[in-house]
């Protein structure tokens, strides 16, 4: 989904992730916004090396990004949050 954006920003170090149960990621573990947030925070801390961080979240990823900002507000310099429904749909079964 992010290939064209990463290509456009080729002069930057771009990293994309598939959340558990999403994209090409295996479906052998349950998705959790909190768990995903901690995993991505850990990844950023491993590879950031003091650089400015801009994080982009779309849809479910935006909910994870909001959670990341609440856990570690000084880790990310800029956040782009798109389509962040903060209330789960009545019929969805999300694990928080």
PDB file of N, CA and C in Angstrom:
ATOM      1  N   UNK A   1       0.810  -1.191   0.000  1.00  0.00           N
ATOM      2  CA  UNK A   1       0.000   0.000   0.000  1.00  0.00           C
ATOM      3  C   UNK A   1       0.862   1.268   0.000  1.00  0.00           C
ATOM      4  N   UNK A   2       2.036   1.221   0.603  1.00  0.00           N
ATOM      5  CA  UNK A   2       2.861   2.414   0.775  1.00  0.00           C
ATOM      6  C   UNK A   2       3.977   2.525  -0.265  1.00  0.00           C
ATOM      7  N   UNK A   3       4.049   1.633  -1.217  1.00  0.00           N
ATOM      8  CA  UNK A   3       5.174   1.598  -2.163  1.00  0.00           C
ATOM      9  C   UNK A   3       5.394   2.919  -2.889  1.00  0.00           C
ATOM     10  N   UNK A   4       4.338   3.534  -3.376  1.00  0.00           N
ATOM     11  CA  UNK A   4       4.506   4.785  -4.140  1.00  0.00           C
ATOM     12  C   UNK A   4       4.955   5.937  -3.246  1.00  0.00           C
ATOM     13  N   UNK A   5       4.473   5.962  -2.011  1.00  0.00           N
ATOM     14  CA  UNK A   5       4.891   7.014  -1.084  1.00  0.00           C
ATOM     15  C   UNK A   5       6.375   6.842  -0.733  1.00  0.00           C
ATOM     16  N   UNK A   6       6.775   5.608  -0.466  1.00  0.00           N
ATOM     17  CA  UNK A   6       8.187   5.342  -0.152  1.00  0.00           C
ATOM     18  C   UNK A   6       9.065   5.707  -1.338  1.00  0.00           C
ATOM     19  N   UNK A   7       8.617   5.392  -2.534  1.00  0.00           N
ATOM     20  CA  UNK A   7       9.360   5.749  -3.743  1.00  0.00           C
ATOM     21  C   UNK A   7       9.500   7.264  -3.865  1.00  0.00           C
ATOM     22  N   UNK A   8       8.428   8.005  -3.593  1.00  0.00           N
ATOM     23  CA  UNK A   8       8.446   9.461  -3.678  1.00  0.00           C
ATOM     24  C   UNK A   8       9.423  10.068  -2.663  1.00  0.00           C
ATOM     25  N   UNK A   9       9.498   9.472  -1.493  1.00  0.00           N
ATOM     26  CA  UNK A   9      10.373   9.974  -0.437  1.00  0.00           C
ATOM     27  C   UNK A   9      11.685   9.199  -0.389  1.00  0.00           C
ATOM     28  N   UNK A  10      12.223   8.872  -1.534  1.00  0.00           N
ATOM     29  CA  UNK A  10      13.447   8.065  -1.625  1.00  0.00           C
ATOM     30  C   UNK A  10      14.650   8.735  -0.956  1.00  0.00           C
ATOM     31  N   UNK A  11      14.623  10.042  -0.760  1.00  0.00           N
ATOM     32  CA  UNK A  11      15.742  10.735  -0.112  1.00  0.00           C
ATOM     33  C   UNK A  11      15.681  10.635   1.412  1.00  0.00           C
ATOM     34  N   UNK A  12      14.678   9.958   1.923  1.00  0.00           N
ATOM     35  CA  UNK A  12      14.509   9.775   3.360  1.00  0.00           C
ATOM     36  C   UNK A  12      14.611   8.293   3.686  1.00  0.00           C
ATOM     37  N   UNK A  13      14.873   7.983   4.933  1.00  0.00           N
ATOM     38  CA  UNK A  13      14.883   6.598   5.392  1.00  0.00           C
ATOM     39  C   UNK A  13      13.448   6.245   5.770  1.00  0.00           C
ATOM     40  N   UNK A  14      12.783   5.511   4.911  1.00  0.00           N
ATOM     41  CA  UNK A  14      11.384   5.137   5.143  1.00  0.00           C
ATOM     42  C   UNK A  14      11.309   3.685   5.590  1.00  0.00           C
ATOM     43  N   UNK A  15      10.463   3.453   6.568  1.00  0.00           N
ATOM     44  CA  UNK A  15      10.221   2.108   7.073  1.00  0.00           C
ATOM     45  C   UNK A  15       8.717   1.899   7.103  1.00  0.00           C
ATOM     46  N   UNK A  16       8.261   0.789   6.556  1.00  0.00           N
ATOM     47  CA  UNK A  16       6.844   0.445   6.642  1.00  0.00           C
ATOM     48  C   UNK A  16       6.718  -0.848   7.437  1.00  0.00           C
ATOM     49  N   UNK A  17       5.619  -0.975   8.140  1.00  0.00           N
ATOM     50  CA  UNK A  17       5.388  -2.184   8.932  1.00  0.00           C
ATOM     51  C   UNK A  17       3.987  -2.715   8.649  1.00  0.00           C
ATOM     52  N   UNK A  18       3.873  -4.021   8.706  1.00  0.00           N
ATOM     53  CA  UNK A  18       2.566  -4.657   8.683  1.00  0.00           C
ATOM     54  C   UNK A  18       2.214  -5.004  10.121  1.00  0.00           C
ATOM     55  N   UNK A  19       1.088  -4.534  10.567  1.00  0.00           N
ATOM     56  CA  UNK A  19       0.622  -4.859  11.912  1.00  0.00           C
ATOM     57  C   UNK A  19       0.212  -6.328  11.963  1.00  0.00           C
ATOM     58  N   UNK A  20       0.215  -6.944  13.145  1.00  0.00           N
ATOM     59  CA  UNK A  20      -0.267  -8.322  13.248  1.00  0.00           C
ATOM     60  C   UNK A  20      -1.667  -8.448  12.636  1.00  0.00           C
ATOM     61  N   UNK A  21      -1.879  -9.522  11.922  1.00  0.00           N
ATOM     62  CA  UNK A  21      -3.138  -9.827  11.238  1.00  0.00           C
ATOM     63  C   UNK A  21      -3.433  -8.868  10.085  1.00  0.00           C
ATOM     64  N   UNK A  22      -2.457  -8.094   9.624  1.00  0.00           N
ATOM     65  CA  UNK A  22      -2.669  -7.129   8.553  1.00  0.00           C
ATOM     66  C   UNK A  22      -1.640  -7.347   7.451  1.00  0.00           C
ATOM     67  N   UNK A  23      -1.994  -6.959   6.220  1.00  0.00           N
ATOM     68  CA  UNK A  23      -1.063  -7.011   5.105  1.00  0.00           C
ATOM     69  C   UNK A  23      -0.446  -8.382   4.904  1.00  0.00           C
ATOM     70  N   UNK A  24       0.877  -8.396   4.706  1.00  0.00           N
ATOM     71  CA  UNK A  24       1.598  -9.642   4.478  1.00  0.00           C
ATOM     72  C   UNK A  24       1.999 -10.326   5.774  1.00  0.00           C
ATOM     73  N   UNK A  25       1.694  -9.698   6.893  1.00  0.00           N
ATOM     74  CA  UNK A  25       2.046 -10.265   8.191  1.00  0.00           C
ATOM     75  C   UNK A  25       1.184 -11.495   8.456  1.00  0.00           C
ATOM     76  N   UNK A  26       1.800 -12.492   9.063  1.00  0.00           N
ATOM     77  CA  UNK A  26       1.086 -13.727   9.365  1.00  0.00           C
ATOM     78  C   UNK A  26      -0.089 -13.510  10.303  1.00  0.00           C
ATOM     79  N   UNK A  27      -0.990 -14.407  10.246  1.00  0.00           N
ATOM     80  CA  UNK A  27      -2.187 -14.310  11.078  1.00  0.00           C
ATOM     81  C   UNK A  27      -2.093 -15.261  12.266  1.00  0.00           C
ATOM     82  N   UNK A  28      -0.870 -15.466  12.761  1.00  0.00           N
ATOM     83  CA  UNK A  28      -0.674 -16.408  13.858  1.00  0.00           C
ATOM     84  C   UNK A  28      -0.649 -15.732  15.228  1.00  0.00           C
ATOM     85  N   UNK A  29      -0.870 -14.436  15.282  1.00  0.00           N
ATOM     86  CA  UNK A  29      -0.959 -13.743  16.567  1.00  0.00           C
ATOM     87  C   UNK A  29      -2.077 -12.722  16.498  1.00  0.00           C
ATOM     88  N   UNK A  30      -2.698 -12.468  17.617  1.00  0.00           N
ATOM     89  CA  UNK A  30      -3.814 -11.535  17.665  1.00  0.00           C
ATOM     90  C   UNK A  30      -3.333 -10.097  17.634  1.00  0.00           C
ATOM     91  N   UNK A  31      -4.099  -9.251  16.988  1.00  0.00           N
ATOM     92  CA  UNK A  31      -3.784  -7.836  16.917  1.00  0.00           C
ATOM     93  C   UNK A  31      -4.208  -7.139  18.210  1.00  0.00           C
ATOM     94  N   UNK A  32      -3.377  -6.228  18.657  1.00  0.00           N
ATOM     95  CA  UNK A  32      -3.687  -5.366  19.789  1.00  0.00           C
ATOM     96  C   UNK A  32      -3.073  -4.000  19.506  1.00  0.00           C
ATOM     97  N   UNK A  33      -3.843  -2.953  19.687  1.00  0.00           N
ATOM     98  CA  UNK A  33      -3.326  -1.604  19.475  1.00  0.00           C
ATOM     99  C   UNK A  33      -2.157  -1.332  20.416  1.00  0.00           C
ATOM    100  N   UNK A  34      -2.302  -1.679  21.679  1.00  0.00           N
ATOM    101  CA  UNK A  34      -1.256  -1.416  22.662  1.00  0.00           C
ATOM    102  C   UNK A  34       0.010  -2.207  22.341  1.00  0.00           C
ATOM    103  N   UNK A  35      -0.127  -3.502  22.089  1.00  0.00           N
ATOM    104  CA  UNK A  35       1.040  -4.334  21.779  1.00  0.00           C
ATOM    105  C   UNK A  35       1.733  -3.855  20.511  1.00  0.00           C
ATOM    106  N   UNK A  36       0.958  -3.539  19.488  1.00  0.00           N
ATOM    107  CA  UNK A  36       1.538  -3.037  18.248  1.00  0.00           C
ATOM    108  C   UNK A  36       2.285  -1.730  18.487  1.00  0.00           C
ATOM    109  N   UNK A  37       1.722  -0.872  19.328  1.00  0.00           N
ATOM    110  CA  UNK A  37       2.363   0.408  19.641  1.00  0.00           C
ATOM    111  C   UNK A  37       3.728   0.198  20.278  1.00  0.00           C
ATOM    112  N   UNK A  38       3.802  -0.681  21.269  1.00  0.00           N
ATOM    113  CA  UNK A  38       5.079  -0.944  21.926  1.00  0.00           C
ATOM    114  C   UNK A  38       6.092  -1.561  20.963  1.00  0.00           C
ATOM    115  N   UNK A  39       5.644  -2.422  20.085  1.00  0.00           N
ATOM    116  CA  UNK A  39       6.559  -3.035  19.112  1.00  0.00           C
ATOM    117  C   UNK A  39       7.142  -2.004  18.151  1.00  0.00           C
ATOM    118  N   UNK A  40       6.304  -1.104  17.687  1.00  0.00           N
ATOM    119  CA  UNK A  40       6.783  -0.084  16.747  1.00  0.00           C
ATOM    120  C   UNK A  40       7.663   0.937  17.461  1.00  0.00           C
ATOM    121  N   UNK A  41       7.325   1.285  18.679  1.00  0.00           N
ATOM    122  CA  UNK A  41       8.184   2.173  19.468  1.00  0.00           C
ATOM    123  C   UNK A  41       9.569   1.546  19.606  1.00  0.00           C
ATOM    124  N   UNK A  42       9.617   0.267  19.913  1.00  0.00           N
ATOM    125  CA  UNK A  42      10.890  -0.432  20.046  1.00  0.00           C
ATOM    126  C   UNK A  42      11.670  -0.410  18.738  1.00  0.00           C
ATOM    127  N   UNK A  43      10.993  -0.621  17.630  1.00  0.00           N
ATOM    128  CA  UNK A  43      11.646  -0.572  16.315  1.00  0.00           C
ATOM    129  C   UNK A  43      12.219   0.813  16.047  1.00  0.00           C
ATOM    130  N   UNK A  44      11.437   1.839  16.307  1.00  0.00           N
ATOM    131  CA  UNK A  44      11.915   3.212  16.082  1.00  0.00           C
ATOM    132  C   UNK A  44      13.137   3.494  16.950  1.00  0.00           C
ATOM    133  N   UNK A  45      13.084   3.097  18.208  1.00  0.00           N
ATOM    134  CA  UNK A  45      14.220   3.340  19.104  1.00  0.00           C
ATOM    135  C   UNK A  45      15.479   2.615  18.624  1.00  0.00           C
ATOM    136  N   UNK A  46      15.317   1.453  18.015  1.00  0.00           N
ATOM    137  CA  UNK A  46      16.462   0.697  17.516  1.00  0.00           C
ATOM    138  C   UNK A  46      17.112   1.352  16.307  1.00  0.00           C
ATOM    139  N   UNK A  47      16.315   1.958  15.433  1.00  0.00           N
ATOM    140  CA  UNK A  47      16.873   2.433  14.166  1.00  0.00           C
ATOM    141  C   UNK A  47      16.958   3.950  14.029  1.00  0.00           C
ATOM    142  N   UNK A  48      16.389   4.707  14.960  1.00  0.00           N
ATOM    143  CA  UNK A  48      16.312   6.163  14.810  1.00  0.00           C
ATOM    144  C   UNK A  48      17.659   6.855  14.923  1.00  0.00           C
ATOM    145  N   UNK A  49      18.505   6.407  15.819  1.00  0.00           N
ATOM    146  CA  UNK A  49      19.827   7.017  16.010  1.00  0.00           C
ATOM    147  C   UNK A  49      19.766   8.531  16.164  1.00  0.00           C
ATOM    148  N   UNK A  50      18.796   9.030  16.928  1.00  0.00           N
ATOM    149  CA  UNK A  50      18.712  10.461  17.199  1.00  0.00           C
ATOM    150  C   UNK A  50      18.158  11.306  16.068  1.00  0.00           C
ATOM    151  N   UNK A  51      17.710  10.692  14.991  1.00  0.00           N
ATOM    152  CA  UNK A  51      17.168  11.448  13.854  1.00  0.00           C
ATOM    153  C   UNK A  51      15.740  11.890  14.147  1.00  0.00           C
ATOM    154  N   UNK A  52      15.300  12.929  13.424  1.00  0.00           N
ATOM    155  CA  UNK A  52      13.897  13.339  13.521  1.00  0.00           C
ATOM    156  C   UNK A  52      13.024  12.240  12.947  1.00  0.00           C
ATOM    157  N   UNK A  53      11.909  12.001  13.608  1.00  0.00           N
ATOM    158  CA  UNK A  53      11.000  10.944  13.201  1.00  0.00           C
ATOM    159  C   UNK A  53       9.664  11.548  12.794  1.00  0.00           C
ATOM    160  N   UNK A  54       9.223  11.207  11.598  1.00  0.00           N
ATOM    161  CA  UNK A  54       7.880  11.521  11.146  1.00  0.00           C
ATOM    162  C   UNK A  54       7.157  10.193  10.983  1.00  0.00           C
ATOM    163  N   UNK A  55       6.040  10.039  11.647  1.00  0.00           N
ATOM    164  CA  UNK A  55       5.272   8.792  11.572  1.00  0.00           C
ATOM    165  C   UNK A  55       3.933   9.075  10.907  1.00  0.00           C
ATOM    166  N   UNK A  56       3.525   8.160  10.054  1.00  0.00           N
ATOM    167  CA  UNK A  56       2.263   8.286   9.340  1.00  0.00           C
ATOM    168  C   UNK A  56       1.398   7.089   9.696  1.00  0.00           C
ATOM    169  N   UNK A  57       0.178   7.353  10.094  1.00  0.00           N
ATOM    170  CA  UNK A  57      -0.757   6.282  10.375  1.00  0.00           C
ATOM    171  C   UNK A  57      -2.030   6.486   9.583  1.00  0.00           C
ATOM    172  N   UNK A  58      -2.487   5.406   8.973  1.00  0.00           N
ATOM    173  CA  UNK A  58      -3.725   5.460   8.193  1.00  0.00           C
ATOM    174  C   UNK A  58      -4.683   4.410   8.732  1.00  0.00           C
ATOM    175  N   UNK A  59      -5.900   4.815   9.012  1.00  0.00           N
ATOM    176  CA  UNK A  59      -6.947   3.927   9.491  1.00  0.00           C
ATOM    177  C   UNK A  59      -6.521   3.242  10.783  1.00  0.00           C
ATOM    178  N   UNK A  60      -6.426   1.937  10.799  1.00  0.00           N
ATOM    179  CA  UNK A  60      -6.020   1.214  11.999  1.00  0.00           C
ATOM    180  C   UNK A  60      -4.629   1.651  12.453  1.00  0.00           C
ATOM    181  N   UNK A  61      -3.748   1.914  11.491  1.00  0.00           N
ATOM    182  CA  UNK A  61      -2.406   2.393  11.819  1.00  0.00           C
ATOM    183  C   UNK A  61      -2.434   3.739  12.513  1.00  0.00           C
ATOM    184  N   UNK A  62      -3.434   4.550  12.220  1.00  0.00           N
ATOM    185  CA  UNK A  62      -3.531   5.842  12.899  1.00  0.00           C
ATOM    186  C   UNK A  62      -3.934   5.662  14.361  1.00  0.00           C
ATOM    187  N   UNK A  63      -4.744   4.650  14.634  1.00  0.00           N
ATOM    188  CA  UNK A  63      -5.091   4.367  16.023  1.00  0.00           C
ATOM    189  C   UNK A  63      -3.865   3.898  16.798  1.00  0.00           C
ATOM    190  N   UNK A  64      -3.030   3.096  16.133  1.00  0.00           N
ATOM    191  CA  UNK A  64      -1.773   2.657  16.756  1.00  0.00           C
ATOM    192  C   UNK A  64      -0.871   3.861  16.989  1.00  0.00           C
ATOM    193  N   UNK A  65      -0.787   4.747  16.019  1.00  0.00           N
ATOM    194  CA  UNK A  65       0.058   5.934  16.154  1.00  0.00           C
ATOM    195  C   UNK A  65      -0.416   6.827  17.306  1.00  0.00           C
ATOM    196  N   UNK A  66      -1.708   7.004  17.459  1.00  0.00           N
ATOM    197  CA  UNK A  66      -2.230   7.792  18.583  1.00  0.00           C
ATOM    198  C   UNK A  66      -1.821   7.152  19.905  1.00  0.00           C
ATOM    199  N   UNK A  67      -1.911   5.835  19.981  1.00  0.00           N
ATOM    200  CA  UNK A  67      -1.496   5.128  21.193  1.00  0.00           C
ATOM    201  C   UNK A  67       0.003   5.314  21.434  1.00  0.00           C
ATOM    202  N   UNK A  68       0.808   5.241  20.371  1.00  0.00           N
ATOM    203  CA  UNK A  68       2.255   5.448  20.505  1.00  0.00           C
ATOM    204  C   UNK A  68       2.554   6.828  21.072  1.00  0.00           C
ATOM    205  N   UNK A  69       1.842   7.838  20.582  1.00  0.00           N
ATOM    206  CA  UNK A  69       2.054   9.204  21.064  1.00  0.00           C
ATOM    207  C   UNK A  69       1.674   9.336  22.530  1.00  0.00           C
ATOM    208  N   UNK A  70       0.685   8.578  22.971  1.00  0.00           N
ATOM    209  CA  UNK A  70       0.304   8.657  24.379  1.00  0.00           C
ATOM    210  C   UNK A  70       1.300   7.921  25.270  1.00  0.00           C
ATOM    211  N   UNK A  71       1.942   6.893  24.742  1.00  0.00           N
ATOM    212  CA  UNK A  71       2.925   6.135  25.512  1.00  0.00           C
ATOM    213  C   UNK A  71       4.253   6.875  25.596  1.00  0.00           C
ATOM    214  N   UNK A  72       4.703   7.390  24.463  1.00  0.00           N
ATOM    215  CA  UNK A  72       6.022   8.019  24.396  1.00  0.00           C
ATOM    216  C   UNK A  72       5.929   9.290  23.549  1.00  0.00           C
ATOM    217  N   UNK A  73       5.411  10.359  24.098  1.00  0.00           N
ATOM    218  CA  UNK A  73       5.129  11.563  23.307  1.00  0.00           C
ATOM    219  C   UNK A  73       6.352  12.256  22.718  1.00  0.00           C
ATOM    220  N   UNK A  74       7.524  12.049  23.267  1.00  0.00           N
ATOM    221  CA  UNK A  74       8.710  12.740  22.748  1.00  0.00           C
ATOM    222  C   UNK A  74       9.502  11.929  21.739  1.00  0.00           C
ATOM    223  N   UNK A  75       9.052  10.745  21.396  1.00  0.00           N
ATOM    224  CA  UNK A  75       9.769   9.902  20.444  1.00  0.00           C
ATOM    225  C   UNK A  75       9.596  10.375  19.007  1.00  0.00           C
ATOM    226  N   UNK A  76       8.406  10.858  18.689  1.00  0.00           N
ATOM    227  CA  UNK A  76       8.058  11.217  17.316  1.00  0.00           C
ATOM    228  C   UNK A  76       7.971  12.733  17.203  1.00  0.00           C
ATOM    229  N   UNK A  77       8.667  13.273  16.188  1.00  0.00           N
ATOM    230  CA  UNK A  77       8.693  14.727  15.997  1.00  0.00           C
ATOM    231  C   UNK A  77       7.441  15.231  15.282  1.00  0.00           C
ATOM    232  N   UNK A  78       6.988  14.477  14.284  1.00  0.00           N
ATOM    233  CA  UNK A  78       5.807  14.856  13.512  1.00  0.00           C
ATOM    234  C   UNK A  78       4.956  13.611  13.296  1.00  0.00           C
ATOM    235  N   UNK A  79       3.646  13.768  13.440  1.00  0.00           N
ATOM    236  CA  UNK A  79       2.721  12.657  13.224  1.00  0.00           C
ATOM    237  C   UNK A  79       1.651  13.086  12.229  1.00  0.00           C
ATOM    238  N   UNK A  80       1.418  12.230  11.255  1.00  0.00           N
ATOM    239  CA  UNK A  80       0.352  12.443  10.288  1.00  0.00           C
ATOM    240  C   UNK A  80      -0.674  11.346  10.538  1.00  0.00           C
ATOM    241  N   UNK A  81      -1.847  11.750  10.958  1.00  0.00           N
ATOM    242  CA  UNK A  81      -2.886  10.809  11.356  1.00  0.00           C
ATOM    243  C   UNK A  81      -4.058  10.976  10.399  1.00  0.00           C
ATOM    244  N   UNK A  82      -4.399   9.903   9.692  1.00  0.00           N
ATOM    245  CA  UNK A  82      -5.439   9.954   8.677  1.00  0.00           C
ATOM    246  C   UNK A  82      -6.475   8.866   8.943  1.00  0.00           C
ATOM    247  N   UNK A  83      -7.720   9.240   8.947  1.00  0.00           N
ATOM    248  CA  UNK A  83      -8.839   8.299   9.121  1.00  0.00           C
ATOM    249  C   UNK A  83      -8.750   7.532  10.428  1.00  0.00           C
ATOM    250  N   UNK A  84      -8.614   8.264  11.516  1.00  0.00           N
ATOM    251  CA  UNK A  84      -8.470   7.632  12.833  1.00  0.00           C
ATOM    252  C   UNK A  84      -9.824   7.560  13.525  1.00  0.00           C
ATOM    253  N   UNK A  85     -10.576   6.543  13.228  1.00  0.00           N
ATOM    254  CA  UNK A  85     -11.829   6.343  13.950  1.00  0.00           C
ATOM    255  C   UNK A  85     -11.461   5.881  15.351  1.00  0.00           C
ATOM    256  N   UNK A  86     -11.726   6.701  16.333  1.00  0.00           N
ATOM    257  CA  UNK A  86     -11.314   6.366  17.697  1.00  0.00           C
ATOM    258  C   UNK A  86     -12.373   5.567  18.442  1.00  0.00           C
ATOM    259  N   UNK A  87     -13.488   5.350  17.835  1.00  0.00           N
ATOM    260  CA  UNK A  87     -14.524   4.502  18.412  1.00  0.00           C
ATOM    261  C   UNK A  87     -14.697   3.294  17.505  1.00  0.00           C
ATOM    262  N   UNK A  88     -14.489   2.088  18.029  1.00  0.00           N
ATOM    263  CA  UNK A  88     -14.652   0.903  17.184  1.00  0.00           C
ATOM    264  C   UNK A  88     -16.076   0.790  16.655  1.00  0.00           C
ATOM    265  N   UNK A  89     -16.186   0.276  15.443  1.00  0.00           N
ATOM    266  CA  UNK A  89     -17.503   0.029  14.880  1.00  0.00           C
ATOM    267  C   UNK A  89     -18.238  -0.984  15.755  1.00  0.00           C
ATOM    268  N   UNK A  90     -19.508  -0.861  15.841  1.00  0.00           N
ATOM    269  CA  UNK A  90     -20.289  -1.731  16.726  1.00  0.00           C
ATOM    270  C   UNK A  90     -20.105  -3.206  16.408  1.00  0.00           C
ATOM    271  N   UNK A  91     -19.884  -3.539  15.188  1.00  0.00           N
ATOM    272  CA  UNK A  91     -19.782  -4.940  14.795  1.00  0.00           C
ATOM    273  C   UNK A  91     -18.360  -5.473  14.786  1.00  0.00           C
ATOM    274  N   UNK A  92     -17.386  -4.637  15.009  1.00  0.00           N
ATOM    275  CA  UNK A  92     -16.003  -5.116  14.979  1.00  0.00           C
ATOM    276  C   UNK A  92     -15.592  -5.663  16.334  1.00  0.00           C
ATOM    277  N   UNK A  93     -14.645  -6.589  16.310  1.00  0.00           N
ATOM    278  CA  UNK A  93     -14.134  -7.178  17.538  1.00  0.00           C
ATOM    279  C   UNK A  93     -12.658  -6.798  17.635  1.00  0.00           C
ATOM    280  N   UNK A  94     -12.350  -5.683  18.248  1.00  0.00           N
ATOM    281  CA  UNK A  94     -10.975  -5.232  18.394  1.00  0.00           C
ATOM    282  C   UNK A  94     -10.499  -5.536  19.803  1.00  0.00           C
ATOM    283  N   UNK A  95      -9.259  -5.965  19.895  1.00  0.00           N
ATOM    284  CA  UNK A  95      -8.657  -6.255  21.188  1.00  0.00           C
ATOM    285  C   UNK A  95      -7.776  -5.080  21.561  1.00  0.00           C
ATOM    286  N   UNK A  96      -8.045  -4.454  22.672  1.00  0.00           N
ATOM    287  CA  UNK A  96      -7.222  -3.331  23.126  1.00  0.00           C
ATOM    288  C   UNK A  96      -6.360  -3.834  24.188  1.00  0.00           C
TER     289      UNK A  96
END
